[in-house]
mmCIF file with all atom_site columns, C-alpha atoms in Angstrom:
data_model
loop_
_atom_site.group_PDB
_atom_site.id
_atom_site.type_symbol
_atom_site.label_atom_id
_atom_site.label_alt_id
_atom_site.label_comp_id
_atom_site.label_asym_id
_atom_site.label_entity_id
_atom_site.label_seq_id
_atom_site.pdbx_PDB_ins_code
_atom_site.Cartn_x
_atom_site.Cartn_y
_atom_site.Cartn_z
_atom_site.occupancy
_atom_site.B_iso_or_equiv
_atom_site.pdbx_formal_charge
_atom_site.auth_seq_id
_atom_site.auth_comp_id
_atom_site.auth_asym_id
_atom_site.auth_atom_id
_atom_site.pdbx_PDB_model_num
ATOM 1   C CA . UNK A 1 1   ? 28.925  -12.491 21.292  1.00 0.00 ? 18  UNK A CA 1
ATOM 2   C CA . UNK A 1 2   ? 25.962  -12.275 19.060  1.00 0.00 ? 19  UNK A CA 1
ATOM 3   C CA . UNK A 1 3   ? 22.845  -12.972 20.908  1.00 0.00 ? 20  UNK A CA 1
ATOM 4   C CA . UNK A 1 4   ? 19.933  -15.238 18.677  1.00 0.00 ? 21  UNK A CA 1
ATOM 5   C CA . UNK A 1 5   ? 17.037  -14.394 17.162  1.00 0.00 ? 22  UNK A CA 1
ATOM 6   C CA . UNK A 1 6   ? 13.543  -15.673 16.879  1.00 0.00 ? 23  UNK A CA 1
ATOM 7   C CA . UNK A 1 7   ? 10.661  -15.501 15.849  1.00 0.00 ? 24  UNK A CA 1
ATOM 8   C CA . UNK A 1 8   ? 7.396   -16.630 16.965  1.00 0.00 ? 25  UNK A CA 1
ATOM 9   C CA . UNK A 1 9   ? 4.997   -17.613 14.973  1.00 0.00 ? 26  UNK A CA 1
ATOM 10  C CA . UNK A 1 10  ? 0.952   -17.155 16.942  1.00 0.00 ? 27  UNK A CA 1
ATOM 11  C CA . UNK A 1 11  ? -1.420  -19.354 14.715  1.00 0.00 ? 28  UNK A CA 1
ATOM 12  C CA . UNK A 1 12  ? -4.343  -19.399 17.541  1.00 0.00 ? 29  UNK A CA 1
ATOM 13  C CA . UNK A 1 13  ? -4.001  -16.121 19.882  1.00 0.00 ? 30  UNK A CA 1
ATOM 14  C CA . UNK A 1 14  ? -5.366  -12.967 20.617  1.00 0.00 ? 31  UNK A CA 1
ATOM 15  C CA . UNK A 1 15  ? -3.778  -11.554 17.693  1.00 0.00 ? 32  UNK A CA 1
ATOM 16  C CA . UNK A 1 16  ? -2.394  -13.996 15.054  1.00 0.00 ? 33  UNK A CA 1
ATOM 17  C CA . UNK A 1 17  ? 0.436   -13.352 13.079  1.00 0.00 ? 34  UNK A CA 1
ATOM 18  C CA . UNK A 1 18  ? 4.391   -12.966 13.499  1.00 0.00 ? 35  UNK A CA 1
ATOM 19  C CA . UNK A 1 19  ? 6.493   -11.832 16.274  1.00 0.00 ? 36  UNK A CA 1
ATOM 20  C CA . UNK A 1 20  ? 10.088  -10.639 16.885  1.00 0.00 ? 37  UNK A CA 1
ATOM 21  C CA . UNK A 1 21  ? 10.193  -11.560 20.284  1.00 0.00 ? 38  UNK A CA 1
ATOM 22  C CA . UNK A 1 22  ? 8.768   -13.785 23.328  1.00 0.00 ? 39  UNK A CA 1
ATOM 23  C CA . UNK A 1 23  ? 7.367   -10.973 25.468  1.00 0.00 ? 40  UNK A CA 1
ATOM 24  C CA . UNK A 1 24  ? 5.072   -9.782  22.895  1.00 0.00 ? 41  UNK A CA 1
ATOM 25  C CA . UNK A 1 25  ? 3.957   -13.306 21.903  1.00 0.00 ? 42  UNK A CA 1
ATOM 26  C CA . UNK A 1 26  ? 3.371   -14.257 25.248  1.00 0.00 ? 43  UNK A CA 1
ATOM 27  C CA . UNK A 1 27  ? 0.651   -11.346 25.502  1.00 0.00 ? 44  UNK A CA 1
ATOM 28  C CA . UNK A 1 28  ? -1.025  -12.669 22.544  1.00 0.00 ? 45  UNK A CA 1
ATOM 29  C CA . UNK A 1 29  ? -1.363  -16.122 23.983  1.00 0.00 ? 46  UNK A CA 1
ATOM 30  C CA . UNK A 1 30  ? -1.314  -16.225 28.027  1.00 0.00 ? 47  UNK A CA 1
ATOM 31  C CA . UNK A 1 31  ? -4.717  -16.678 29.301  1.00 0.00 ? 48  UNK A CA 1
ATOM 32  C CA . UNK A 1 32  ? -5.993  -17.751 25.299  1.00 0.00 ? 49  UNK A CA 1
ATOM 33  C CA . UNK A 1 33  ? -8.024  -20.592 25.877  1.00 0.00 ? 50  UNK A CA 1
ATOM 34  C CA . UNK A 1 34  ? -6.430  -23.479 22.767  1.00 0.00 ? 51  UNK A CA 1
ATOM 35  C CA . UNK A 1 35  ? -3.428  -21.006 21.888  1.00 0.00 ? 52  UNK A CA 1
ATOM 36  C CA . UNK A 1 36  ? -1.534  -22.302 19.152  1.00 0.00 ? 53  UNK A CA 1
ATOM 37  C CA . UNK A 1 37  ? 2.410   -21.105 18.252  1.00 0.00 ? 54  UNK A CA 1
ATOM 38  C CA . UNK A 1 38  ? 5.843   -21.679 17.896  1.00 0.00 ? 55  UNK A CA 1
ATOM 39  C CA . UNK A 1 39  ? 9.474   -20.627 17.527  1.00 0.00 ? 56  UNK A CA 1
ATOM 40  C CA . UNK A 1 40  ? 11.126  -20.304 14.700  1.00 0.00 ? 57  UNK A CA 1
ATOM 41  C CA . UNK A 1 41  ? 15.357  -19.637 14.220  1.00 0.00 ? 58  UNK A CA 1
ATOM 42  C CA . UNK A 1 42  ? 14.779  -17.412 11.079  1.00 0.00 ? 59  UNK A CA 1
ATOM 43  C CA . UNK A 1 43  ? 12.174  -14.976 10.027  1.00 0.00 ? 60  UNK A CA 1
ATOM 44  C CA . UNK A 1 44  ? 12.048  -16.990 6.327   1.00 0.00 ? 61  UNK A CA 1
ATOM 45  C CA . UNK A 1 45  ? 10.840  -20.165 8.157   1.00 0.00 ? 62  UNK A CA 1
ATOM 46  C CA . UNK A 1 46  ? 8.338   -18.694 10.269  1.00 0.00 ? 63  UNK A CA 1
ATOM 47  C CA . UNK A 1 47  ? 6.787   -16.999 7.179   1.00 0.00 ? 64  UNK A CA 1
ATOM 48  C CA . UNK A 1 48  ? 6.616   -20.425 4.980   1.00 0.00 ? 65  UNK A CA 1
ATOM 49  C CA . UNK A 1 49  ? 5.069   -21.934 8.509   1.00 0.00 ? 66  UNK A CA 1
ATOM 50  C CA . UNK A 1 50  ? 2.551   -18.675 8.430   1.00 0.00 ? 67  UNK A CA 1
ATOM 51  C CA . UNK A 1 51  ? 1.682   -19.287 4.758   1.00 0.00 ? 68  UNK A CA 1
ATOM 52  C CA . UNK A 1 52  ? 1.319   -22.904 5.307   1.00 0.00 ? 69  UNK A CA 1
ATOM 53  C CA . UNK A 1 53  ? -1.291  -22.223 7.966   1.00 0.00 ? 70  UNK A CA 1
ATOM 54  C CA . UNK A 1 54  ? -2.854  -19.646 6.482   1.00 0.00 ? 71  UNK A CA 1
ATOM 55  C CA . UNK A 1 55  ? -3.747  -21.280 2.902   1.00 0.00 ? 72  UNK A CA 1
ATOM 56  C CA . UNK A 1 56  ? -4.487  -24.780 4.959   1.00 0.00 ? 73  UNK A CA 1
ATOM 57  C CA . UNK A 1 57  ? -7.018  -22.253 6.864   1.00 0.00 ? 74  UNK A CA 1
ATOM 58  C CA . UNK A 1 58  ? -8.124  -20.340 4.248   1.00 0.00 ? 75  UNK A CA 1
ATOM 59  C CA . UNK A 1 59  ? -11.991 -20.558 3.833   1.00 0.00 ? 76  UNK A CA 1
ATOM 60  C CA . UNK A 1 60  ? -11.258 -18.483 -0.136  1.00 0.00 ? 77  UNK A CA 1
ATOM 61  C CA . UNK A 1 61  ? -9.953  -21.125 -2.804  1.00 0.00 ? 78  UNK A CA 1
ATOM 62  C CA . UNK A 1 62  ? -7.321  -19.674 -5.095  1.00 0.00 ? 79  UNK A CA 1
ATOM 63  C CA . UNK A 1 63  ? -8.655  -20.030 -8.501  1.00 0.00 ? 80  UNK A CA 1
ATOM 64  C CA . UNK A 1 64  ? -4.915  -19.493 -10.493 1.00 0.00 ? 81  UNK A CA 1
ATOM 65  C CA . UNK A 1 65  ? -1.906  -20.552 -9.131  1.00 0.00 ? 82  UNK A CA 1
ATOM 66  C CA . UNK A 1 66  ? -0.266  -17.296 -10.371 1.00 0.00 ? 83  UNK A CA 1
ATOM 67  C CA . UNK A 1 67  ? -2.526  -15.359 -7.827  1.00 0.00 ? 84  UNK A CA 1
ATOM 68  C CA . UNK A 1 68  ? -0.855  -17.318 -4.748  1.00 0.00 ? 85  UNK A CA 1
ATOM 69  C CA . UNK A 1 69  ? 2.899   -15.821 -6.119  1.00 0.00 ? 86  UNK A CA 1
ATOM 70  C CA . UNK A 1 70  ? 3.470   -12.633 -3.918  1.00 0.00 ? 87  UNK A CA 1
ATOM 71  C CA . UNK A 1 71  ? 5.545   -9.617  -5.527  1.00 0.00 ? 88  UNK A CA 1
ATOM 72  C CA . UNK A 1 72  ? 9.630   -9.966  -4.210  1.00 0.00 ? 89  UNK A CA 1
ATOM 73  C CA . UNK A 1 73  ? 9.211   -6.077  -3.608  1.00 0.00 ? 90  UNK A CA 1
ATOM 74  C CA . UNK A 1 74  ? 6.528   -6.941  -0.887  1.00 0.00 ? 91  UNK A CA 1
ATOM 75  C CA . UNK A 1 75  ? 8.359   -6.423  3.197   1.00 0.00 ? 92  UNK A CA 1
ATOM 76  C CA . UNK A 1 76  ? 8.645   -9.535  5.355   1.00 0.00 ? 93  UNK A CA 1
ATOM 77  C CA . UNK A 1 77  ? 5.303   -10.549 6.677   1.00 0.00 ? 94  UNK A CA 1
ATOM 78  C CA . UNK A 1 78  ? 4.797   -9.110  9.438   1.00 0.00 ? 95  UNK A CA 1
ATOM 79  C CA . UNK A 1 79  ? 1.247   -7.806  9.588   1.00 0.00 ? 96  UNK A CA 1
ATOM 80  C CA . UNK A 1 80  ? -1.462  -9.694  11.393  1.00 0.00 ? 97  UNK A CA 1
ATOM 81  C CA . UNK A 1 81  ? -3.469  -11.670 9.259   1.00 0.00 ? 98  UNK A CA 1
ATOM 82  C CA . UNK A 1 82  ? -6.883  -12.842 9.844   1.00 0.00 ? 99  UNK A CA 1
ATOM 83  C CA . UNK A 1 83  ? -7.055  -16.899 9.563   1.00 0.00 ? 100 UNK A CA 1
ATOM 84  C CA . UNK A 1 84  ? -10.259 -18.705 10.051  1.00 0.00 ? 101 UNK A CA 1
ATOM 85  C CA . UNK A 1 85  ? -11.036 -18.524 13.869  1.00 0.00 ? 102 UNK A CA 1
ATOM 86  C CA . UNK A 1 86  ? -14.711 -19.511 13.697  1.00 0.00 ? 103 UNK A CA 1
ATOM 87  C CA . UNK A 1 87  ? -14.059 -21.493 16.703  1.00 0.00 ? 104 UNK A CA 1
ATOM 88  C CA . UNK A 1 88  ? -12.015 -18.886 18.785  1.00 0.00 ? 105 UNK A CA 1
ATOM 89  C CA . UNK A 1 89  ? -14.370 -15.874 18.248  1.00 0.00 ? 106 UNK A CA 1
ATOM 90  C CA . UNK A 1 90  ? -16.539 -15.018 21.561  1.00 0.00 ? 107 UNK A CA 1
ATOM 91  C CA . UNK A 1 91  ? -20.458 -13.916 21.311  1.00 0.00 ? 108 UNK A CA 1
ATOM 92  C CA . UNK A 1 92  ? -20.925 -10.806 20.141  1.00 0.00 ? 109 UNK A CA 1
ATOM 93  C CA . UNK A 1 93  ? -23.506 -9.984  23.465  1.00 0.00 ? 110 UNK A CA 1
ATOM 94  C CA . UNK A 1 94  ? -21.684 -8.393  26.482  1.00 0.00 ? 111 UNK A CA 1
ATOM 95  C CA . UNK A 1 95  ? -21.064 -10.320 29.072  1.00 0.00 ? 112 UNK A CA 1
ATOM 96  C CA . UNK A 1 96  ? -23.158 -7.919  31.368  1.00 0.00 ? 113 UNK A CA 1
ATOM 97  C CA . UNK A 1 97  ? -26.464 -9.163  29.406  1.00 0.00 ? 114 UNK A CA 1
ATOM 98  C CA . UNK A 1 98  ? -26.357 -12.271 30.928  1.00 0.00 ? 115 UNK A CA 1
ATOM 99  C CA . UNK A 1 99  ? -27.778 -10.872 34.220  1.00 0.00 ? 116 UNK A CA 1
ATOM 100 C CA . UNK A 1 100 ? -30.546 -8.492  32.727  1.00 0.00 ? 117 UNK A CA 1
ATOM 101 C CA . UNK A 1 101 ? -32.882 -11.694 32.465  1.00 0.00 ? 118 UNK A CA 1
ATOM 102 C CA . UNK A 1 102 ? -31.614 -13.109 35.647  1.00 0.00 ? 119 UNK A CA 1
ATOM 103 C CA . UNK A 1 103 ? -32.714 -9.962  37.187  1.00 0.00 ? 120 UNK A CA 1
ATOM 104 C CA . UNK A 1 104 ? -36.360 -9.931  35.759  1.00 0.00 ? 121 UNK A CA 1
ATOM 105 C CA . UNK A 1 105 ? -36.724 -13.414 36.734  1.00 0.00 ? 122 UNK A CA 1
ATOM 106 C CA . UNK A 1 106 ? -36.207 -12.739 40.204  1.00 0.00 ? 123 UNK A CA 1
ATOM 107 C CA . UNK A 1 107 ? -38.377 -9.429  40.163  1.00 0.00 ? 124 UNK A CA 1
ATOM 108 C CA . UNK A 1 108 ? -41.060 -11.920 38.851  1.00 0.00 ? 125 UNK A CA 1
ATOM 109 C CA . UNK A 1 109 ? -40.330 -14.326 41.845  1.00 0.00 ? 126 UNK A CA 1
ATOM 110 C CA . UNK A 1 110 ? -39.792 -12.181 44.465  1.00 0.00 ? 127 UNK A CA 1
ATOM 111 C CA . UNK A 1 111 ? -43.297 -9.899  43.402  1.00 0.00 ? 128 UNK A CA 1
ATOM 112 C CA . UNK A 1 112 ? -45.182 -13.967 43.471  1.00 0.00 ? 129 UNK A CA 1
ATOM 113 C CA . UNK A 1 113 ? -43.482 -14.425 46.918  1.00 0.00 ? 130 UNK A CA 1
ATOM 114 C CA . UNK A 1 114 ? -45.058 -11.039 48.141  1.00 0.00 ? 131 UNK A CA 1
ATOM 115 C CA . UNK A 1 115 ? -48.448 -11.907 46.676  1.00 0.00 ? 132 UNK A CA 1
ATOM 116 C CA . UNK A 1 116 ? -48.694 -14.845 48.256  1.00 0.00 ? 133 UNK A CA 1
ATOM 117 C CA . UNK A 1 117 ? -47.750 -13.518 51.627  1.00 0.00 ? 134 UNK A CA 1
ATOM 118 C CA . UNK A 1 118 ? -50.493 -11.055 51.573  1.00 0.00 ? 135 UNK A CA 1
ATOM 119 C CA . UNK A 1 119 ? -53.011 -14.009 50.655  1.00 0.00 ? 136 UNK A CA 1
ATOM 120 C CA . UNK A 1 120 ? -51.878 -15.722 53.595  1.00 0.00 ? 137 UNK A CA 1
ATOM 121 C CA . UNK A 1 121 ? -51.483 -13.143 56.214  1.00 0.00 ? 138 UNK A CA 1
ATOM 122 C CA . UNK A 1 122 ? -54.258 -10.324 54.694  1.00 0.00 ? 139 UNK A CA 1
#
């Protein structure tokens, strides 16, 4: 017996685009924060559901409708494609430099507490 294939589609993940089977979608959206995909029976639906998505996302505007017609010679799509993820993408500053100002501010207080001790005692 033939065993069936899907496809899973990741719209919102770590890395968006098309995969051939659960295990490596599930890496792209476990622990994603607003992950967004789906299954798909046949690799010809989950690329019109990845088109859809990604001209509905699309911050360029197609000026000729004979731009949006891809080339039959062109392979299946399965290369990750960038859609707009303004809202997914983290700061660009390290987490670690968070704690560099946290750390100065409590030099600052902890050099006023001494100060103030040797007022009081000196």
């Amino acid at each position: 017996m033939t065993e069936k294939r899907f496809y899973y589609v990741v719209f919102v993940g770590k890395v968006p685009k098309i995969y051939e089977s659960w295990i490596a979608c599930s890496e792209q959206v476990t622990r994603f924060s607003g992950a967004v995909f789906k299954k798909y029976p046949s690799l010809e639906e989950a690329n019109n559901a990845w088109t859809v998505y990604v001209e509905a996302h699309s911050k360029v505007q197609l000026l000729s409708p004979q731009v949006a017609q891809l080339p039959t010679d062109y392979p299946p799509l399965l290369v990750p494609v960038q859609a707009n993820m303004d809202d997914q993408t983290p700061s660009m500053l390290p987490k670690h430099c968070v704690y560099i100002p946290m750390l100065l501010l409590g030099a600052i207080i902890g050099i006023v507490i001494l100060l103030v001790i040797m007022y009081i005692f000196f």
